CSV table of C-alpha atoms in Angstrom, one decimal:
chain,number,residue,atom,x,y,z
A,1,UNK,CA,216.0,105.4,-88.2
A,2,UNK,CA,212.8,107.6,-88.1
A,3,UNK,CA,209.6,105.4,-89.7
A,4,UNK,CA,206.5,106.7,-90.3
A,5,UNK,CA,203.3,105.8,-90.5
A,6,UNK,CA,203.2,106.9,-94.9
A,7,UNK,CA,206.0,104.7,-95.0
A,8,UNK,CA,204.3,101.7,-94.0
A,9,UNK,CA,201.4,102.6,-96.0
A,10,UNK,CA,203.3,102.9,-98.7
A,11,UNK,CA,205.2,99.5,-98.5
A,12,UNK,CA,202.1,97.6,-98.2
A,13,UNK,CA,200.4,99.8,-101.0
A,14,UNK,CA,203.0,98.7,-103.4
A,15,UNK,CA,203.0,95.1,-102.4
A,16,UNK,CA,199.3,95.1,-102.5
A,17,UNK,CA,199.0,96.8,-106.0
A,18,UNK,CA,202.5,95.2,-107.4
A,19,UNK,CA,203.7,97.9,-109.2
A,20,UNK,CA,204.7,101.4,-108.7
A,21,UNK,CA,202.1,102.9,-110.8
A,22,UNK,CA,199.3,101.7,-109.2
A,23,UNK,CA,200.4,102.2,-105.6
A,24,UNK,CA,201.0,105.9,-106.7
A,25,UNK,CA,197.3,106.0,-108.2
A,26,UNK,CA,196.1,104.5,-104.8
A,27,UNK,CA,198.1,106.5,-102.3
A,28,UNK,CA,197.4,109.9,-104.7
A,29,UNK,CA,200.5,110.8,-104.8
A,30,UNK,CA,202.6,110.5,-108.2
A,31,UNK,CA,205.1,108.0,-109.0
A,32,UNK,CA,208.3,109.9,-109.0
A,33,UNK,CA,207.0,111.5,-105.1
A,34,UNK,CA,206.9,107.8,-104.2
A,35,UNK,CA,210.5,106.8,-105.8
A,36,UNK,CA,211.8,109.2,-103.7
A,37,UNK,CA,209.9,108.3,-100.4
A,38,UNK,CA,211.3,104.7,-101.1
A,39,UNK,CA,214.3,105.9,-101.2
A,40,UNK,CA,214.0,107.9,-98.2
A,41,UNK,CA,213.1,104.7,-96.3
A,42,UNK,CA,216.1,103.3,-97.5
A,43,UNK,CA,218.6,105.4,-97.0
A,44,UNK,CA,217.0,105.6,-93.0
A,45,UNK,CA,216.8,102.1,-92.5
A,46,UNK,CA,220.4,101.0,-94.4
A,47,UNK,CA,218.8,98.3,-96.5
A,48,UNK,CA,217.2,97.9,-99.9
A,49,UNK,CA,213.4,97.1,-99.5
A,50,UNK,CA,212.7,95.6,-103.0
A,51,UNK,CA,214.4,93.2,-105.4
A,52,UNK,CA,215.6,95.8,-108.1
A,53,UNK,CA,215.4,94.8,-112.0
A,54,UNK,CA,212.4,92.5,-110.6
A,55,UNK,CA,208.7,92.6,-112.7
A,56,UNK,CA,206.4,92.9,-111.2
A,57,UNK,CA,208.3,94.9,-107.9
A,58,UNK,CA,209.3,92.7,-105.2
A,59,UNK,CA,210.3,93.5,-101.8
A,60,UNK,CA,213.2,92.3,-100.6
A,61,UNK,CA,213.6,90.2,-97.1
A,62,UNK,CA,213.6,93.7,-95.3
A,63,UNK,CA,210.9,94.3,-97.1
A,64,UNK,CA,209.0,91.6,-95.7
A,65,UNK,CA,209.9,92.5,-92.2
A,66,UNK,CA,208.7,96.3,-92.6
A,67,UNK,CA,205.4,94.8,-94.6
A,68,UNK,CA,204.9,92.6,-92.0
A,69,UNK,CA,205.2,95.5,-89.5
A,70,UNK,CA,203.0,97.3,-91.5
A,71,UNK,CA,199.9,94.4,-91.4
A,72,UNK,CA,200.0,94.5,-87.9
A,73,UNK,CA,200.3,97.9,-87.0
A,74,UNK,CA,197.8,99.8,-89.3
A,75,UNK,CA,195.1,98.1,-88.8
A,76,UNK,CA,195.4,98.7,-85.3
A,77,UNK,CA,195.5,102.4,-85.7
A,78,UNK,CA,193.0,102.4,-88.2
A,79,UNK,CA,190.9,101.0,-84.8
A,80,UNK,CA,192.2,103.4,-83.0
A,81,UNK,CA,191.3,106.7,-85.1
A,82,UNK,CA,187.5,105.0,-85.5
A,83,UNK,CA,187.5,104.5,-81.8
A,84,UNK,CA,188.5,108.2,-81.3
A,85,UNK,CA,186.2,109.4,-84.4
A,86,UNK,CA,183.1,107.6,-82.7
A,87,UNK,CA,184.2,109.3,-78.9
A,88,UNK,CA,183.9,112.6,-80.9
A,89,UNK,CA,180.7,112.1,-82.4
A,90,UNK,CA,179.3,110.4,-79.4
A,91,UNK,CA,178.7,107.3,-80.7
A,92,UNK,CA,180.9,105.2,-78.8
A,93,UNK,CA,182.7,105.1,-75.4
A,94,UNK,CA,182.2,103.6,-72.1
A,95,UNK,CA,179.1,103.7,-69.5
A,96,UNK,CA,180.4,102.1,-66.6
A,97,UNK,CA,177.3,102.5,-63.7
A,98,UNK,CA,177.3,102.5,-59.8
A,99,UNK,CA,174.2,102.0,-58.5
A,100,UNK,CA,173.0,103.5,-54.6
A,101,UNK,CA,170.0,102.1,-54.8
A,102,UNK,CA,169.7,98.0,-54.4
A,103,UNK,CA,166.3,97.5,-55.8
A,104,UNK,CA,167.1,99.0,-59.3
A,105,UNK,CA,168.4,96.6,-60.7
A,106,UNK,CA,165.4,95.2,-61.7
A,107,UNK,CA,164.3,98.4,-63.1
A,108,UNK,CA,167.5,99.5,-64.7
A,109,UNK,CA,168.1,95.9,-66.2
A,110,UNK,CA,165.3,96.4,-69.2
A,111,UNK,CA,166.5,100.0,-69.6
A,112,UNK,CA,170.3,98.6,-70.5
A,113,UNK,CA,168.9,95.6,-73.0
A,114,UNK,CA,166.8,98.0,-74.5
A,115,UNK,CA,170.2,100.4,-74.8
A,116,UNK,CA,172.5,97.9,-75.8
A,117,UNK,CA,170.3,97.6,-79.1
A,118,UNK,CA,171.2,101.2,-80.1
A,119,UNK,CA,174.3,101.6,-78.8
A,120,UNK,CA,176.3,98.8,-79.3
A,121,UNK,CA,180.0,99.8,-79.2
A,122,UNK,CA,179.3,101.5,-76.0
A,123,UNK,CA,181.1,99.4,-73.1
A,124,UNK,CA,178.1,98.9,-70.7
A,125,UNK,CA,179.1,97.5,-67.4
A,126,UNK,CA,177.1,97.8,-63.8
A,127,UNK,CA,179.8,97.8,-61.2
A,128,UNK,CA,177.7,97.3,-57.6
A,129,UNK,CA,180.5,96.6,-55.6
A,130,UNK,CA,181.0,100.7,-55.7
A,131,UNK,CA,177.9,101.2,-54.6
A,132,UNK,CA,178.3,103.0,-51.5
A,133,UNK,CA,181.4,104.8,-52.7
A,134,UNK,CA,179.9,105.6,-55.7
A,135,UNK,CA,180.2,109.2,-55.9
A,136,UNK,CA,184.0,109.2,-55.1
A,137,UNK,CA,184.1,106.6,-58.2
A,138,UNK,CA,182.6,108.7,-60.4
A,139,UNK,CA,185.1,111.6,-59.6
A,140,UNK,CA,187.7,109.4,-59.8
A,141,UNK,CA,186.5,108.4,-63.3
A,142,UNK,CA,186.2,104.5,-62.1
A,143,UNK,CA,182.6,104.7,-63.2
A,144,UNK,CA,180.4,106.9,-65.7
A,145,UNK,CA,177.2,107.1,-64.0
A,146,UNK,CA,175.5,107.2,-60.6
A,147,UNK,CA,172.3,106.0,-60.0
A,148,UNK,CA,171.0,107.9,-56.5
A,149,UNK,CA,168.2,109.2,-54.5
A,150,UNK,CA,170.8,111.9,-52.2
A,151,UNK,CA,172.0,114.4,-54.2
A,152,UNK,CA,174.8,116.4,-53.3
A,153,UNK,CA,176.7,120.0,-54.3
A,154,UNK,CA,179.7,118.5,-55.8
A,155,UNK,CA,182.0,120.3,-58.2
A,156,UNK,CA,182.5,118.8,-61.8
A,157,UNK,CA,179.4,116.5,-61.0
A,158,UNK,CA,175.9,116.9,-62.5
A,159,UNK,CA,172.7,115.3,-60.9
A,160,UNK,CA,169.7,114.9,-63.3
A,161,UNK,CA,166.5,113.9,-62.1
A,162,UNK,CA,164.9,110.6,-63.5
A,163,UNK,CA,161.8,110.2,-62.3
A,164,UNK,CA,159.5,110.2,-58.6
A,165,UNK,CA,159.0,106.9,-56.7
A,166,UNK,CA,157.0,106.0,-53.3
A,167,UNK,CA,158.2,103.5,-50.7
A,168,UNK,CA,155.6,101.5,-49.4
A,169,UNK,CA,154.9,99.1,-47.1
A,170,UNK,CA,154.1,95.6,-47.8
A,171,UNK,CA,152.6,92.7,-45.5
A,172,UNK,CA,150.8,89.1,-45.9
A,173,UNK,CA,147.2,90.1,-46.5
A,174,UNK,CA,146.8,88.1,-43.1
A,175,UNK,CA,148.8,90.4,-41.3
A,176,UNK,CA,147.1,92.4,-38.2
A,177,UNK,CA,148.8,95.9,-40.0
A,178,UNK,CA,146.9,95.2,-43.5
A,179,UNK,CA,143.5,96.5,-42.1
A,180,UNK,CA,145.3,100.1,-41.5
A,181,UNK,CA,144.4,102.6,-44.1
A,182,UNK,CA,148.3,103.7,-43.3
A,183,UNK,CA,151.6,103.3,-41.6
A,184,UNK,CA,153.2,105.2,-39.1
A,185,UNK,CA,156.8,104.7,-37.5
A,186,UNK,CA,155.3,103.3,-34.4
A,187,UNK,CA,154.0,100.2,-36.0
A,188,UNK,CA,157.2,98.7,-36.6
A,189,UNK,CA,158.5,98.8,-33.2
A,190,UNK,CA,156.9,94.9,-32.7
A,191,UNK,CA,158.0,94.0,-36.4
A,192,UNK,CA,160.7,91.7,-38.1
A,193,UNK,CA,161.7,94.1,-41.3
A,194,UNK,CA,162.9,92.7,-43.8
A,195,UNK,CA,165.7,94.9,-45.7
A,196,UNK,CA,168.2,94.5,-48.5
A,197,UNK,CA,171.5,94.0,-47.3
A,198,UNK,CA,172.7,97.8,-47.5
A,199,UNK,CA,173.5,100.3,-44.7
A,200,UNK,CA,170.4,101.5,-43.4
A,201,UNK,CA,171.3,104.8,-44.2
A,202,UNK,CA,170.6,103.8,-47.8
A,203,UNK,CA,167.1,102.2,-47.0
A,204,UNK,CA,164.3,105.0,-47.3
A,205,UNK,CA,162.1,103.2,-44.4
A,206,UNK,CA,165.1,104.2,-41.9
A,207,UNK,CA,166.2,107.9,-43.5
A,208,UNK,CA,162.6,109.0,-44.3
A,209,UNK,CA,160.6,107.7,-41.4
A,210,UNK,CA,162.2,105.6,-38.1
A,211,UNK,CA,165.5,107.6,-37.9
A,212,UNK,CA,163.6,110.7,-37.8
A,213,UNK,CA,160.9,109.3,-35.3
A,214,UNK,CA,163.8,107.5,-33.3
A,215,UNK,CA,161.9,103.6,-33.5
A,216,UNK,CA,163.9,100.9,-33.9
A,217,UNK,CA,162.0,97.8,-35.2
A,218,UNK,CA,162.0,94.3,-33.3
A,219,UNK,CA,164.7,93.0,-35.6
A,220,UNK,CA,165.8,93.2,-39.1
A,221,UNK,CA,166.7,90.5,-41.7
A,222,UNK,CA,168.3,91.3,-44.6
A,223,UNK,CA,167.6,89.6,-47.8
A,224,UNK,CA,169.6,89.8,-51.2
A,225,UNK,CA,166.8,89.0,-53.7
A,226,UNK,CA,163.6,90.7,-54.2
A,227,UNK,CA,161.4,87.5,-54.7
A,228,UNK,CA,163.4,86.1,-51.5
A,229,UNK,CA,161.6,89.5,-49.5
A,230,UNK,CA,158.3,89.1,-50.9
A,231,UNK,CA,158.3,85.0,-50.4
A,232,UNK,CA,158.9,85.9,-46.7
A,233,UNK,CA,156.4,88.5,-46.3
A,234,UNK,CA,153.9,86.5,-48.1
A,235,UNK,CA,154.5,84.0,-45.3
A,236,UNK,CA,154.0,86.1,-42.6
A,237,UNK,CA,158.1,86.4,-41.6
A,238,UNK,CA,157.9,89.5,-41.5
A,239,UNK,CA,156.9,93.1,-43.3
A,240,UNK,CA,159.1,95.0,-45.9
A,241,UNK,CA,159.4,98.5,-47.5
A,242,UNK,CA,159.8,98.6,-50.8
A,243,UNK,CA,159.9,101.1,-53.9
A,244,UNK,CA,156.1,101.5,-55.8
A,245,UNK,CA,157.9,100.2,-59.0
A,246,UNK,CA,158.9,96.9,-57.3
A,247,UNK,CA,155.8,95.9,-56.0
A,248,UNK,CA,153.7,96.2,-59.2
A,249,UNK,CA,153.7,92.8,-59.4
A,250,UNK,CA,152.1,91.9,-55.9
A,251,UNK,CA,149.5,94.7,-55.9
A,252,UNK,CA,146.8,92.9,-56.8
A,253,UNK,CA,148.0,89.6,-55.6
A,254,UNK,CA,145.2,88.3,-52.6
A,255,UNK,CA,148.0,87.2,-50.5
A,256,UNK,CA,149.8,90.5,-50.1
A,257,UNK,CA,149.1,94.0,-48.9
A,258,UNK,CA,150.8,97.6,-49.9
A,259,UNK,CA,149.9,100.9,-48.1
A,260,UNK,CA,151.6,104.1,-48.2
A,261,UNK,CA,153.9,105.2,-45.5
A,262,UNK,CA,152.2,107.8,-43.0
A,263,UNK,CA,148.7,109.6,-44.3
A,264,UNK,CA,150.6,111.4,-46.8
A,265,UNK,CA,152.7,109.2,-48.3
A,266,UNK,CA,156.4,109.5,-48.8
A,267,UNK,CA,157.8,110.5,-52.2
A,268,UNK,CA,161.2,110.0,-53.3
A,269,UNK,CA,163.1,111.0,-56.6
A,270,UNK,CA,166.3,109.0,-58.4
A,271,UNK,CA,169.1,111.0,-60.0
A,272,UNK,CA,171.7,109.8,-62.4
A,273,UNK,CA,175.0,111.9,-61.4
A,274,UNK,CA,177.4,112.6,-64.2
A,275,UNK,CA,180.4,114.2,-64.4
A,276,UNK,CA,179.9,117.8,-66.0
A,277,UNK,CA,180.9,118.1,-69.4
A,278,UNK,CA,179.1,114.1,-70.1
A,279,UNK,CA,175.9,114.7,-69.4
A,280,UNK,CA,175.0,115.3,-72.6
A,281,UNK,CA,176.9,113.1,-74.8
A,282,UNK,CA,174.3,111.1,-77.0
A,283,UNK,CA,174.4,107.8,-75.7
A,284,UNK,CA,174.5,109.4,-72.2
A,285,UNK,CA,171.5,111.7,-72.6
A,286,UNK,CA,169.6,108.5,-74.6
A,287,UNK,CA,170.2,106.2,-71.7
A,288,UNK,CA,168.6,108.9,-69.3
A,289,UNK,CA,165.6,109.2,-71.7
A,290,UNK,CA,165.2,105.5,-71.6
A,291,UNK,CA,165.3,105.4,-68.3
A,292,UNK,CA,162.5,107.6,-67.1
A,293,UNK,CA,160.6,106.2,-70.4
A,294,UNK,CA,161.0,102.5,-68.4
A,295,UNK,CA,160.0,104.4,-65.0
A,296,UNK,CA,156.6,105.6,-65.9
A,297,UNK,CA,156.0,101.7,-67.7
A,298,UNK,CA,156.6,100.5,-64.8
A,299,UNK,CA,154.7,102.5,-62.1
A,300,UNK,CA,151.7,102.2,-64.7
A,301,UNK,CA,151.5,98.7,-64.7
């Protein structure tokens, strides 16, 4: 027994119209083509589908069972091409994100509610537990998108910039550092630094300025939360490093200070990796847009 997807639609179309006319009218087909699919389906399946010498046409208890099939199963295809029409066009598909960096999730947060709005049968997830294997994720199709500040020549992957960022260094207003027009490595060697809890690798304090300068500080706590680090620094626990986006809102708060990181200042730039061939699907390209768009509120603020 070979059924096929025309056969269920006819068997509903009939029972839907009650007649043979109109089911040929609605399938555009004519009504002697569909008395001879009907009795295609019949002579496969070994049983009569409809009550013969019955007005209007009924089906038969088979009949039932195959409409019943037919309920169930077309609709679900009918998902399934619109699921597969809206991949094509871009207009629909999944966004799962790995982030590298800790501290943007409070930046990224406003960029996704502001992107769930246009893109709302995209499947938006942020999956940190990847976050430092991130990069093997996305080849392995486990996520969509990387948010990262170390690009890396990686075949099939695509890293597009988002936008520029400066780690600085924050202290209680009180502290004896706030009166220093700068900071160098050496002046954390006496210092309780206060980190997120990531390998310090990731943190841009130790891979920009005291691995390179070999200082160690006098100890580091690591805090989860962002407000949790600047509670702590406000009372004098200890002094943090954090990106210029994140401590917008302390700036011009009396109980804090923020300097740049050695006379120059250190400059850093974020990346959303892709894989190649992605990148520019719409809803990827309009979350990257967004993105730097909520970057540059941010740092103006």
């Amino acid at each position: 027994m070979h059924i096929e997807f025309r056969h269920l639609r006819t068997i509903k179309a009939i029972h839907d119209s009650g007649g043979l006319a109109r089911a040929a009218d609605q399938l555009n087909i004519t009504q002697s083509a569909l008395s001879h699919q009907i009795k295609g389906i019949e002579d496969q399946a070994g049983v009569e589908l409809f009550v013969r010498r019955s007005k209007p046409l009924k089906l038969s208890s088979s009949g039932m069972r195959l409409l019943a099939a037919a309920e169930t199963i077309l609709p679900q295809v009918a998902a399934l091409e619109a699921e597969f029409e809206g991949l094509v066009a871009g207009k629909s598909g999944r966004l799962h994100i790995a982030i590298e960096c800790h501290a943007c999730f409070e930046w990224l947060l406003p960029v996704l509610e502001e992107f769930r709005k246009a893109w709302p049968d995209v499947d938006v997830d942020i999956r940190p537990g990847l976050a430092f294997d991130a990069l093997p994720a996305l080849r392995k199709e486990e996520v969509d998108l990387v948010i990262s500040s170390d690009p890396e020549d990686l075949p099939g992957t695509d890293f597009t910039p988002l936008f520029d960022y400066e780690p600085v260094f924050v202290a209680a207003s009180s502290h004896p550092l706030a009166q220093k027009a700068f900071i160098e490595a050496k002046d954390f060697e006496g210092e309780t630094l206060i980190t997120y809890p990531v390998d310090r690798e990731r943190l841009d304090v130790f891979s920009q300025l005291l691995t390179p300068n070999k200082v160690e500080p006098k100890t580091i706590r690591q805090v989860e939360l962002t407000a949790v680090i600047l509670l702590l620094v406000a009372s004098n626990r200890g002094v943090a490093v954090l990106p210029d986006w994140v401590v917008r809102q302390v700036r011009y708060n009396s109980d804090y200070v923020t300097l740049p990181l050695t006379e120059t200042g250190i400059t850093r730039r974020l990346y959303a990796a892709t894989r190649t061939g992605e990148t520019n699907l719409p809803f990827m390209a309009h979350l990257i847009r967004l993105a730097r768009k909520e970057a540059v509120k941010l740092q103006r603020n």
